[in-house]
mmCIF file of C-alpha atoms and ligand atoms in Angstrom:
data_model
loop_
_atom_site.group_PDB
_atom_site.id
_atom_site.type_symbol
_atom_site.label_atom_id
_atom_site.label_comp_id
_atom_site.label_asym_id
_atom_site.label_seq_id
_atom_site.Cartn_x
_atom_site.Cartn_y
_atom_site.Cartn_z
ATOM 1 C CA UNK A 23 4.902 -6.742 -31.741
ATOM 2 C CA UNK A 24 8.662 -7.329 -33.044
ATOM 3 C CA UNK A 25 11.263 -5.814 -31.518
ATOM 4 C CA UNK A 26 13.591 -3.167 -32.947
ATOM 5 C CA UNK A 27 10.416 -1.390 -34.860
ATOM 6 C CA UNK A 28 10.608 1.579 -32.163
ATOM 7 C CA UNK A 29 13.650 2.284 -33.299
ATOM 8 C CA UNK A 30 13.527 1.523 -37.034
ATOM 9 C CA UNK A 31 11.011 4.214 -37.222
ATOM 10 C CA UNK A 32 11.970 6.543 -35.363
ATOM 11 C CA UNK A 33 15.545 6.670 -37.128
ATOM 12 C CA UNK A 34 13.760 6.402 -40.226
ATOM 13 C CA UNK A 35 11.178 9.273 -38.845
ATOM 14 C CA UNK A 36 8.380 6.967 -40.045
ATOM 15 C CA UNK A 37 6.106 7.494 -36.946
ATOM 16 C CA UNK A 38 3.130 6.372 -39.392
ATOM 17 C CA UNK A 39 4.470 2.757 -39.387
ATOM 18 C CA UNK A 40 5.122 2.914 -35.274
ATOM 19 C CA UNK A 41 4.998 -0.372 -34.026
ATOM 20 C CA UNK A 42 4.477 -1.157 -30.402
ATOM 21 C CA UNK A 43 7.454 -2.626 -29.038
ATOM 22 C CA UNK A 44 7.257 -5.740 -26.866
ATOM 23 C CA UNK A 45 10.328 -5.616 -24.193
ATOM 24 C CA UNK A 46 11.333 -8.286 -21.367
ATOM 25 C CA UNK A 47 14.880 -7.368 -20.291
ATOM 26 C CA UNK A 48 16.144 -4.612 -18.657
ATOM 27 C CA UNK A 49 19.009 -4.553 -21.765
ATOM 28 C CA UNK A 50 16.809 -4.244 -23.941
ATOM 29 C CA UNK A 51 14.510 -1.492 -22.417
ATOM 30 C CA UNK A 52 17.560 0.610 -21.992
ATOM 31 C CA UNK A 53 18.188 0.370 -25.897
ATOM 32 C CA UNK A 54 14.738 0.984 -26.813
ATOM 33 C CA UNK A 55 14.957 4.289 -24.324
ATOM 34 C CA UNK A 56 18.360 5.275 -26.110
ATOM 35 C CA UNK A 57 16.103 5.534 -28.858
ATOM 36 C CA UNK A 58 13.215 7.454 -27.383
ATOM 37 C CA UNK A 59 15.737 10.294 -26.155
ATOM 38 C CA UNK A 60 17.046 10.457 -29.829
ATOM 39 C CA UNK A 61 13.351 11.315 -31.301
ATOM 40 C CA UNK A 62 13.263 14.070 -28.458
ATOM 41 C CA UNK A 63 10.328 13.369 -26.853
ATOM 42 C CA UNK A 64 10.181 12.923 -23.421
ATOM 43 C CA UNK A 65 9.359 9.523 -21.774
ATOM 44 C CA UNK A 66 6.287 8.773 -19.470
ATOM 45 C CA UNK A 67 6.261 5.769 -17.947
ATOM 46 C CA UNK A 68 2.288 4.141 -16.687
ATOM 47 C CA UNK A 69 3.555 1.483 -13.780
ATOM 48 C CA UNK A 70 0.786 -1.423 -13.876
ATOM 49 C CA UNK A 71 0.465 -4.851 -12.691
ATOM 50 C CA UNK A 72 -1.759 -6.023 -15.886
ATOM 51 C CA UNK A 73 -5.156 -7.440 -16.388
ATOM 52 C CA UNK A 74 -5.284 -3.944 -18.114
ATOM 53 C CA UNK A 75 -8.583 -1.877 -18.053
ATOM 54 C CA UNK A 76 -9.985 1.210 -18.854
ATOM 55 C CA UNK A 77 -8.742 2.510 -16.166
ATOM 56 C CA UNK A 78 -5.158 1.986 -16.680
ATOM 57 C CA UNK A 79 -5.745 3.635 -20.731
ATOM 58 C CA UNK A 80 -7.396 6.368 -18.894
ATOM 59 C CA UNK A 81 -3.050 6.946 -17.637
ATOM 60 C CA UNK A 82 -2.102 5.775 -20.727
ATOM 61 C CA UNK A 83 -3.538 8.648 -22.544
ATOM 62 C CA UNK A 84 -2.773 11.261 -19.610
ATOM 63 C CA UNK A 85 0.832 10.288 -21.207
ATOM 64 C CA UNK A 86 -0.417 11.140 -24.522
ATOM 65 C CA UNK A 87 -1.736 14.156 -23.422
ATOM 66 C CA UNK A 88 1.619 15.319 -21.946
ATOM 67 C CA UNK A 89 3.220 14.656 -25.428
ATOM 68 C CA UNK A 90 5.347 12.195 -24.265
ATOM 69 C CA UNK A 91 5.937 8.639 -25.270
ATOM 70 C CA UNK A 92 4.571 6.096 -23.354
ATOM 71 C CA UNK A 93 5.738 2.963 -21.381
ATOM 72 C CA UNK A 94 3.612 0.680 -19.868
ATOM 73 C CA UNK A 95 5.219 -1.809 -17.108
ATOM 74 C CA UNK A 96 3.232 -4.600 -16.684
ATOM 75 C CA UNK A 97 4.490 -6.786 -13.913
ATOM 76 C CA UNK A 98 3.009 -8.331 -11.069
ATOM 77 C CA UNK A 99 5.183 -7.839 -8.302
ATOM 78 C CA UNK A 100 5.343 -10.165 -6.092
ATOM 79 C CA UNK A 101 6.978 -8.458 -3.014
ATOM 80 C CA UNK A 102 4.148 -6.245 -2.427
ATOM 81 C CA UNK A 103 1.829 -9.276 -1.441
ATOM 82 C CA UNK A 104 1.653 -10.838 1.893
ATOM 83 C CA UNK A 105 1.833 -14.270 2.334
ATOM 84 C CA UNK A 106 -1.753 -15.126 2.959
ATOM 85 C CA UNK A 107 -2.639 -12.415 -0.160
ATOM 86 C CA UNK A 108 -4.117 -13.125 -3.988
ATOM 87 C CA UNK A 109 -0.280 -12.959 -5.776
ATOM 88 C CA UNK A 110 -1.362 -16.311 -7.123
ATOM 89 C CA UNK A 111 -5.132 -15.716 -8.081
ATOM 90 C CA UNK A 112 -4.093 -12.408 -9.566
ATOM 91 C CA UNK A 113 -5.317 -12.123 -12.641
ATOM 92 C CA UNK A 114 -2.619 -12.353 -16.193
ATOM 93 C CA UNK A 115 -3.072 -11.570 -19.485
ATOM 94 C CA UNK A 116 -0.379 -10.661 -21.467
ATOM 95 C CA UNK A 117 -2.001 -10.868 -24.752
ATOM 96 C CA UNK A 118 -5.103 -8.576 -24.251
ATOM 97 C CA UNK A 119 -2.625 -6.471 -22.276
ATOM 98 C CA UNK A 120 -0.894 -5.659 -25.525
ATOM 99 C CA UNK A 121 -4.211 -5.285 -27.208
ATOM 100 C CA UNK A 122 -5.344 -2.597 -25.281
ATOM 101 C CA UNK A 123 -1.730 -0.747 -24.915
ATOM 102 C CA UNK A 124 -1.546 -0.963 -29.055
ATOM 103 C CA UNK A 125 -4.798 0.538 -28.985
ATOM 104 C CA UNK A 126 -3.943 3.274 -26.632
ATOM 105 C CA UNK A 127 -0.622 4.310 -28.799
ATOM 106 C CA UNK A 128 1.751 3.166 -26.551
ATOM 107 C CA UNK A 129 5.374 2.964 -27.611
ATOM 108 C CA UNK A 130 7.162 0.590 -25.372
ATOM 109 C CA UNK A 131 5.709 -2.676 -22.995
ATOM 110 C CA UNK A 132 8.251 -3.642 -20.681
ATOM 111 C CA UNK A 133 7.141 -7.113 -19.349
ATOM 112 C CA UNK A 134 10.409 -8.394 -17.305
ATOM 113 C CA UNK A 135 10.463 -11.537 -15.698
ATOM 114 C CA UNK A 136 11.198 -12.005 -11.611
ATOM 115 C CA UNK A 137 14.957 -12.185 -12.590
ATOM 116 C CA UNK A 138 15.199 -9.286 -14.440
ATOM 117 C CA UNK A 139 13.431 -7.151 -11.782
ATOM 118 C CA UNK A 140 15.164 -9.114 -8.622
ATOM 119 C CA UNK A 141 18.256 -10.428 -10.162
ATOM 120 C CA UNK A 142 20.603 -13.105 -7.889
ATOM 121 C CA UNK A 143 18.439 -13.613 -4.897
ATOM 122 C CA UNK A 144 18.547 -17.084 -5.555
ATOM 123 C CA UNK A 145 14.813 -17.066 -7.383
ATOM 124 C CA UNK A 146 12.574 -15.644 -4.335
ATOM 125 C CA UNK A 147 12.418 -11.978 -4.860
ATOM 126 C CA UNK A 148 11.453 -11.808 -1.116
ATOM 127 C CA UNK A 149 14.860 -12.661 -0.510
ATOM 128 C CA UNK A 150 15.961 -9.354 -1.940
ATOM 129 C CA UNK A 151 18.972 -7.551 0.037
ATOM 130 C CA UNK A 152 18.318 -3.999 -1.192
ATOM 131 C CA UNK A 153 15.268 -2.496 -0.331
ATOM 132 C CA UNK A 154 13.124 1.431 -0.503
ATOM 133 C CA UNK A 155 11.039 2.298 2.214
ATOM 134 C CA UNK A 156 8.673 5.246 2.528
ATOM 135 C CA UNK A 157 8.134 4.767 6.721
ATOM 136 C CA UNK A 158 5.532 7.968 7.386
ATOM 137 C CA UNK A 159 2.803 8.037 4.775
ATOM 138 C CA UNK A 160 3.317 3.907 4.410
ATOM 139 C CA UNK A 161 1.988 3.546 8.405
ATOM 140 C CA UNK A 162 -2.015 3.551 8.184
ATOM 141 C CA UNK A 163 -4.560 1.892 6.178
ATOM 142 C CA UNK A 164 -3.362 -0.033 3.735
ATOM 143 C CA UNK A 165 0.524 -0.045 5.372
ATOM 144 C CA UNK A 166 -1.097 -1.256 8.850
ATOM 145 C CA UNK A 167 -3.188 -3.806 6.927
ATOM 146 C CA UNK A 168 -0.942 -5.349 4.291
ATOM 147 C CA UNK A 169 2.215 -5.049 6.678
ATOM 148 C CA UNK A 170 5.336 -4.949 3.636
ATOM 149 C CA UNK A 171 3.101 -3.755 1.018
ATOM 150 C CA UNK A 172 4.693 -0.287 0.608
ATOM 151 C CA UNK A 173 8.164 -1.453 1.039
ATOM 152 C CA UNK A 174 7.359 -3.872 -2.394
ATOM 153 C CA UNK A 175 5.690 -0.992 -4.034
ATOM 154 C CA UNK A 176 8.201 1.634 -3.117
ATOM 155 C CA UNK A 177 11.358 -1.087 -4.050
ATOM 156 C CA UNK A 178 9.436 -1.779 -7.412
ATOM 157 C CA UNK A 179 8.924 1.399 -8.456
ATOM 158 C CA UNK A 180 12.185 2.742 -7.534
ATOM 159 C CA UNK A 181 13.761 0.047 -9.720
ATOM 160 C CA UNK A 182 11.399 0.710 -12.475
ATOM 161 C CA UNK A 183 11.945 4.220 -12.349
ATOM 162 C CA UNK A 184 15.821 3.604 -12.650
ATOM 163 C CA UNK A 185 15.813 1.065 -15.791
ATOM 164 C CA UNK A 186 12.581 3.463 -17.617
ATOM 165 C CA UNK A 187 14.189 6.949 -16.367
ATOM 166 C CA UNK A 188 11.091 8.588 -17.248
ATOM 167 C CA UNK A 189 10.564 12.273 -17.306
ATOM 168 C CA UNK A 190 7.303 11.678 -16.241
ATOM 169 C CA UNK A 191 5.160 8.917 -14.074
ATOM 170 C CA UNK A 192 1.508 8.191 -14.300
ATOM 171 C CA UNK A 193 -0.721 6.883 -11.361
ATOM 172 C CA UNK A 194 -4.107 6.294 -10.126
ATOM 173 C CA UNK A 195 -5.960 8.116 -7.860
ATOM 174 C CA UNK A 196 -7.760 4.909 -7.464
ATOM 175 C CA UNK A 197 -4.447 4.335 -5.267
ATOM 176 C CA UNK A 198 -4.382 7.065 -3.587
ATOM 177 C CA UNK A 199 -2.515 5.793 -0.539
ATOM 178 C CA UNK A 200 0.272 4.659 -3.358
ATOM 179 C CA UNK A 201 0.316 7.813 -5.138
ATOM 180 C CA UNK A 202 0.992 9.842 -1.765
ATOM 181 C CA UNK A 203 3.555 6.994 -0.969
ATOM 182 C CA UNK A 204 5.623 7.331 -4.363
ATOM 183 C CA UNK A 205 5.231 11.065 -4.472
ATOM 184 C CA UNK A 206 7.314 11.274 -1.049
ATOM 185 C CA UNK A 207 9.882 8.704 -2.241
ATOM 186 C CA UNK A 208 10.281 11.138 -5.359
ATOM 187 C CA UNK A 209 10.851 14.063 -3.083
ATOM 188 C CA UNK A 210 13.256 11.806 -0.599
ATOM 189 C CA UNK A 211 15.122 10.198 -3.021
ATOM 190 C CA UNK A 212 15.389 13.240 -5.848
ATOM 191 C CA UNK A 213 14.045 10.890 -8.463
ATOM 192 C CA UNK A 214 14.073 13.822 -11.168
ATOM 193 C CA UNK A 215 10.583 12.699 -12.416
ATOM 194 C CA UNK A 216 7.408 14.185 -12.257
ATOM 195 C CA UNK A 217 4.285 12.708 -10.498
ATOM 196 C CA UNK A 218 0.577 13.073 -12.823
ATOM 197 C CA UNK A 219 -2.191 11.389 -11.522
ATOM 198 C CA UNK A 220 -5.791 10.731 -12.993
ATOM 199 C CA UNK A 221 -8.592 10.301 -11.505
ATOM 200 C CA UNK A 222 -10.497 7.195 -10.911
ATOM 201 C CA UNK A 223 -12.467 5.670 -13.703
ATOM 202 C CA UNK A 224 -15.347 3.575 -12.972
ATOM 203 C CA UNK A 225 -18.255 1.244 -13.935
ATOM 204 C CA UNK A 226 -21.954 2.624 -14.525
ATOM 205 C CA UNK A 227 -23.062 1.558 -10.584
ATOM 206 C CA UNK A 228 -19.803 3.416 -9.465
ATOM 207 C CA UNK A 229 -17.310 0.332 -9.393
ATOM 208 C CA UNK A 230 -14.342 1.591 -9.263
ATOM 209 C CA UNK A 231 -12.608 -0.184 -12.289
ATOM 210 C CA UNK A 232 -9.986 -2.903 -10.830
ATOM 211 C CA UNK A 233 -8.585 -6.147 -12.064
ATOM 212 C CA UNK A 234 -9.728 -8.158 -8.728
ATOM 213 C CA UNK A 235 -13.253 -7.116 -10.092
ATOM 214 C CA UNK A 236 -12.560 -9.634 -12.316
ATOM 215 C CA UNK A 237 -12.419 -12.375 -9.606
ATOM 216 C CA UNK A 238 -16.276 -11.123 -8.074
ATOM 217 C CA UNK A 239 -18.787 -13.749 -8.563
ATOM 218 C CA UNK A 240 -22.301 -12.445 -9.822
ATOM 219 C CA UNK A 241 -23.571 -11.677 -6.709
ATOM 220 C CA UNK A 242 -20.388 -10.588 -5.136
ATOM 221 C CA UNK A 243 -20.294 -8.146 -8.247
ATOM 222 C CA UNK A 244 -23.601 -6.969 -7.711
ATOM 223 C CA UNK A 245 -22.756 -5.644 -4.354
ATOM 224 C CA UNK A 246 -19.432 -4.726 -4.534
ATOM 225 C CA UNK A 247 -20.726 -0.705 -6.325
ATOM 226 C CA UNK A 248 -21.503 -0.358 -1.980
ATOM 227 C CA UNK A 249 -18.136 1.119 -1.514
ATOM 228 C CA UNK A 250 -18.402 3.660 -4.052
ATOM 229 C CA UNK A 251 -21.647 4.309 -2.757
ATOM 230 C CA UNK A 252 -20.433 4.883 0.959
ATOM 231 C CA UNK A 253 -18.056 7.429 -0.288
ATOM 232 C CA UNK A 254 -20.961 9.201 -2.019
ATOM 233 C CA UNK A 255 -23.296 9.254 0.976
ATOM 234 C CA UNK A 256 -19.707 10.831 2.567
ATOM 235 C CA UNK A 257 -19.031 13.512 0.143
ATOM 236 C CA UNK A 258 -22.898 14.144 -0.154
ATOM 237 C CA UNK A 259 -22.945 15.054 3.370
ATOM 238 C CA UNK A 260 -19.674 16.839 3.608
ATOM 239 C CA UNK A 261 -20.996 18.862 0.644
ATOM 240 C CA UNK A 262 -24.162 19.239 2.663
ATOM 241 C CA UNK A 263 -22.314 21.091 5.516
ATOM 242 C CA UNK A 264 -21.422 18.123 8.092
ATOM 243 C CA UNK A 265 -17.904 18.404 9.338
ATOM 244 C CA UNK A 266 -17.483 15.807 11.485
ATOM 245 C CA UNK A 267 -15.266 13.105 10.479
ATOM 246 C CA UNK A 268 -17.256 10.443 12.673
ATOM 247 C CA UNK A 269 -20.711 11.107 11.178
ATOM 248 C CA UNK A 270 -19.192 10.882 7.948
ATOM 249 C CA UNK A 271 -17.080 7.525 8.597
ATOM 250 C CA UNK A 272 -20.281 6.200 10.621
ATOM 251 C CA UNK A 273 -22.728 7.003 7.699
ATOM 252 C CA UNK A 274 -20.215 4.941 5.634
ATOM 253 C CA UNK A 275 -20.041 2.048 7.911
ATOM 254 C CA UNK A 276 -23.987 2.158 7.947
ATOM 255 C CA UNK A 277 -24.044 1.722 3.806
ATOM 256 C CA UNK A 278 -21.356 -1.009 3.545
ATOM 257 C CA UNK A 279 -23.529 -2.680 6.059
ATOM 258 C CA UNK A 280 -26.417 -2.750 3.953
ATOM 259 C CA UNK A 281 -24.460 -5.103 1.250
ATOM 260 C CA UNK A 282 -24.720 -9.185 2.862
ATOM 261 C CA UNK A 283 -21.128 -9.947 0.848
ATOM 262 C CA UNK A 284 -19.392 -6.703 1.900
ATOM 263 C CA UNK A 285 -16.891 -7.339 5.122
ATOM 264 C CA UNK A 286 -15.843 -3.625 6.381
ATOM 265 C CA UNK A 287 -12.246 -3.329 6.676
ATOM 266 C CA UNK A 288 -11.778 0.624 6.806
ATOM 267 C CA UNK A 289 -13.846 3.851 6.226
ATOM 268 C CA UNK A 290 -11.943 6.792 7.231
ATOM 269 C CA UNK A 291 -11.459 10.683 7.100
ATOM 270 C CA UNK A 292 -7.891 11.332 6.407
ATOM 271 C CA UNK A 293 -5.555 14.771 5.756
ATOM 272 C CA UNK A 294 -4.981 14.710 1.746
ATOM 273 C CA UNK A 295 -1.219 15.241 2.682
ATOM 274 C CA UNK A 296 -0.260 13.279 5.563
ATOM 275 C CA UNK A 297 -2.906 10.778 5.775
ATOM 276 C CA UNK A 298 -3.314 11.568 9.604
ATOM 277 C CA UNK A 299 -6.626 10.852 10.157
ATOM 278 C CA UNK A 300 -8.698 14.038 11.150
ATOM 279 C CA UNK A 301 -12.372 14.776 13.619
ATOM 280 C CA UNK A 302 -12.859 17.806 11.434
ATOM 281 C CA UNK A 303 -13.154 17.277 7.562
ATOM 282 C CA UNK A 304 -12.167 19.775 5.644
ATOM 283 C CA UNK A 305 -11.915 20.373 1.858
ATOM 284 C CA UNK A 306 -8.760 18.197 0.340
ATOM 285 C CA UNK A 307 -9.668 15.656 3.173
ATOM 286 C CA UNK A 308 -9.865 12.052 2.128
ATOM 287 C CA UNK A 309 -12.488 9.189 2.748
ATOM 288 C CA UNK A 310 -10.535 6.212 2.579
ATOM 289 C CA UNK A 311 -12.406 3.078 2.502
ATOM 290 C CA UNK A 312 -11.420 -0.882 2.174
ATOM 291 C CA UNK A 313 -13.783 -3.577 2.381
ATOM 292 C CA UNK A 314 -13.688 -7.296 1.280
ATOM 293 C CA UNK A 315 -16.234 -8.571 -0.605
ATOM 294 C CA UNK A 316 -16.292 -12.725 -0.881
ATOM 295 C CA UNK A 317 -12.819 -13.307 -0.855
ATOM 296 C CA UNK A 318 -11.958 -10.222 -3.074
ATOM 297 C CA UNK A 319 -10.207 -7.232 -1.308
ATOM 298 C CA UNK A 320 -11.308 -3.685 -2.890
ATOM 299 C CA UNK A 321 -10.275 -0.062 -1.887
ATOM 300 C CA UNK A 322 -11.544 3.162 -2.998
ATOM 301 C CA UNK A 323 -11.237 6.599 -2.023
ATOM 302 C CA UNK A 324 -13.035 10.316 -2.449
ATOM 303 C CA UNK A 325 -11.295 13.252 -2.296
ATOM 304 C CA UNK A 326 -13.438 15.593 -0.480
HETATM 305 P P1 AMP B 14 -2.517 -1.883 -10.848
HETATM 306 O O1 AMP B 14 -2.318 -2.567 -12.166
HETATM 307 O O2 AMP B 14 -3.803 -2.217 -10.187
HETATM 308 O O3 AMP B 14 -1.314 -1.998 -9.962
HETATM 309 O O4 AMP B 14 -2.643 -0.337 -11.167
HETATM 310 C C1 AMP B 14 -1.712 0.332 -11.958
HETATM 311 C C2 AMP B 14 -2.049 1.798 -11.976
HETATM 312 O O5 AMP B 14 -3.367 1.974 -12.494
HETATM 313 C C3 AMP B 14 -2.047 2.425 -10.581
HETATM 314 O O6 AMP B 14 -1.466 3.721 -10.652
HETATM 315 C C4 AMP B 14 -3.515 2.491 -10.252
HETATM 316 O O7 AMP B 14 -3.842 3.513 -9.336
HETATM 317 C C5 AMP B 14 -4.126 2.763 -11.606
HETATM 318 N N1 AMP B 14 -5.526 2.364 -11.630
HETATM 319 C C6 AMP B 14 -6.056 1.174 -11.241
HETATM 320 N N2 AMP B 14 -7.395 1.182 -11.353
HETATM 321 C C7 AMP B 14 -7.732 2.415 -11.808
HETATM 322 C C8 AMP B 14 -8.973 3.057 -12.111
HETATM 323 N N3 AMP B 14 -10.141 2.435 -11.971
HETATM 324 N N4 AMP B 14 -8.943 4.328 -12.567
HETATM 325 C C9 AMP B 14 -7.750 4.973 -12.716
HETATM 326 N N5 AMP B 14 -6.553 4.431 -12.446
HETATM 327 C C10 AMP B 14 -6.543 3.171 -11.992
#
């Protein structure tokens, strides 16, 4: 991982001896992207908070697949916790992070430190002046839960997007709430980037792949596949002719019940677009669904 390989090979057109670049400062990123323009390709940029899985390679090669070279952020922001939330407990590591991002082809990993992202707000990036808010799509679920969690996201990414200028920005379905949130803040705001989003990859039971999965204990683990399996008993039905958002949300409710460790937060028919929920479920309707298990919060969603 040294620095300055990126752009060694790319003046020297030696893309066989690419080496992954390692980047912590916003200077430095800017270089490195100086350097991407030259080669012509255009830049894609996979925002992530690290603890990387297969579900963050899964945007990684979406990137690939758009012929564009990739950067992977990988910073846990810590604006877009609450106070009481796991910003501590979340899980790091930097080193298999690279791993996996070598493995995937990636060009660039830009790591910055709190400075670098919140620079002269006296070391608490909470104490941040300048702030993006998305107020419509932000309101429900996760918004109305995690009261400031949108504003962090939507500041983060809007500074990311500025020091990357991608061409292109990857995201999870797995987020879906997040996705819908940047995608309006790219309209508002005329970031001139486009939006791709993959779906959600997940483990054997239906997990969907997370880094808090990481925190579940055995047992917790064993029981946490009961959201997935809510939204399947939701989209079974739906598929099955029942329109009624309430059957649907209730037949959810009933399966995260079944689970001892699983503490309901949410399961809810939404509009795919405004996130309204709806009593009539139509196609392009979301289940929405957020449940602790033990002292790990998980989402997940189904697009119906
Ligand atoms: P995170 O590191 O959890 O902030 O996630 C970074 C990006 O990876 C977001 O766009 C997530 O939606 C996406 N992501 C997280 N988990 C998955 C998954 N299981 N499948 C696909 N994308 C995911």
């Amino acid at each position: 991982m040294r620095r300055g390989f990126l752009r060694d090979a790319i003046e020297t057109r030696s893309y066989y001896e690419r080496v992954m670049d390692m980047i912590r400062t916003v200077n430095e990123m800017q270089a490195a992207l100086s350097a991407m323009r030259r080669s012509g390709r255009r830049v894609a940029l996979v925002p992530t908070m690290g603890a990387l899985h297969e579900g963050h390679a899964a945007l990684m090669r979406r990137a690939r697949e758009q012929g564009a070279a990739a950067v992977v952020s990988i910073y846990v922001n810590p604006t877009q916790f609450g106070p009481h939330e796991d910003f501590k407990q979340y899980p790091r590591d930097l080193g298999a992070d690279e791993q996996l991002c070598n493995r995937e082809k990636v060009e660039v990993v830009f790591a910055p430190s709190d400075d670098e992202m919140y620079p002269g707000d006296g070391g608490s990036a909470h104490a941040a002046a300048t702030w993006v808010e998305e107020t419509t799509l932000s309101r429900r679920f996760e918004g109305e839960r995690r009261p400031g969690h949108f504003r962090g996201v939507c500041t983060v990414v809007a500074k990311l997007f500025h020091i990357v200028q991608p061409d292109l920005a990857i995201f999870g379905q797995k987020d879906y709430q997040q996705l819908k949130v940047v995608q309006r803040m790219v309209r508002d705001l005329r970031f001139p980037i486009e939006i791709f989003f993959a779906p959600t990859v997940r483990e054997p039971d239906g997990l969907a792949l997370s880094s808090r999965n990481a925190r579940l204990s055995t047992a917790e683990r064993a029981q946490a596949a009961v959201l997935s399996k809510a939204l399947r008993v939701a989209y079974d039905l739906f598929t099955e002719g029942e329109q009624s958002a309430h059957r649907l949300e209730a037949a959810m409710q009933r399966t995260v019940s079944l689970a001892p460790v699983a503490r309901l937060d949410y399961a809810q028919i939404a509009d795919g677009e405004t996130l309204e929920p709806v009593a009539n479920v139509q196609h392009g309707s979301v289940a929405l669904i957020a449940a602790h298990v033990g002292k790990v919060r998980l989402i997940d969603n189904a697009i119906l």
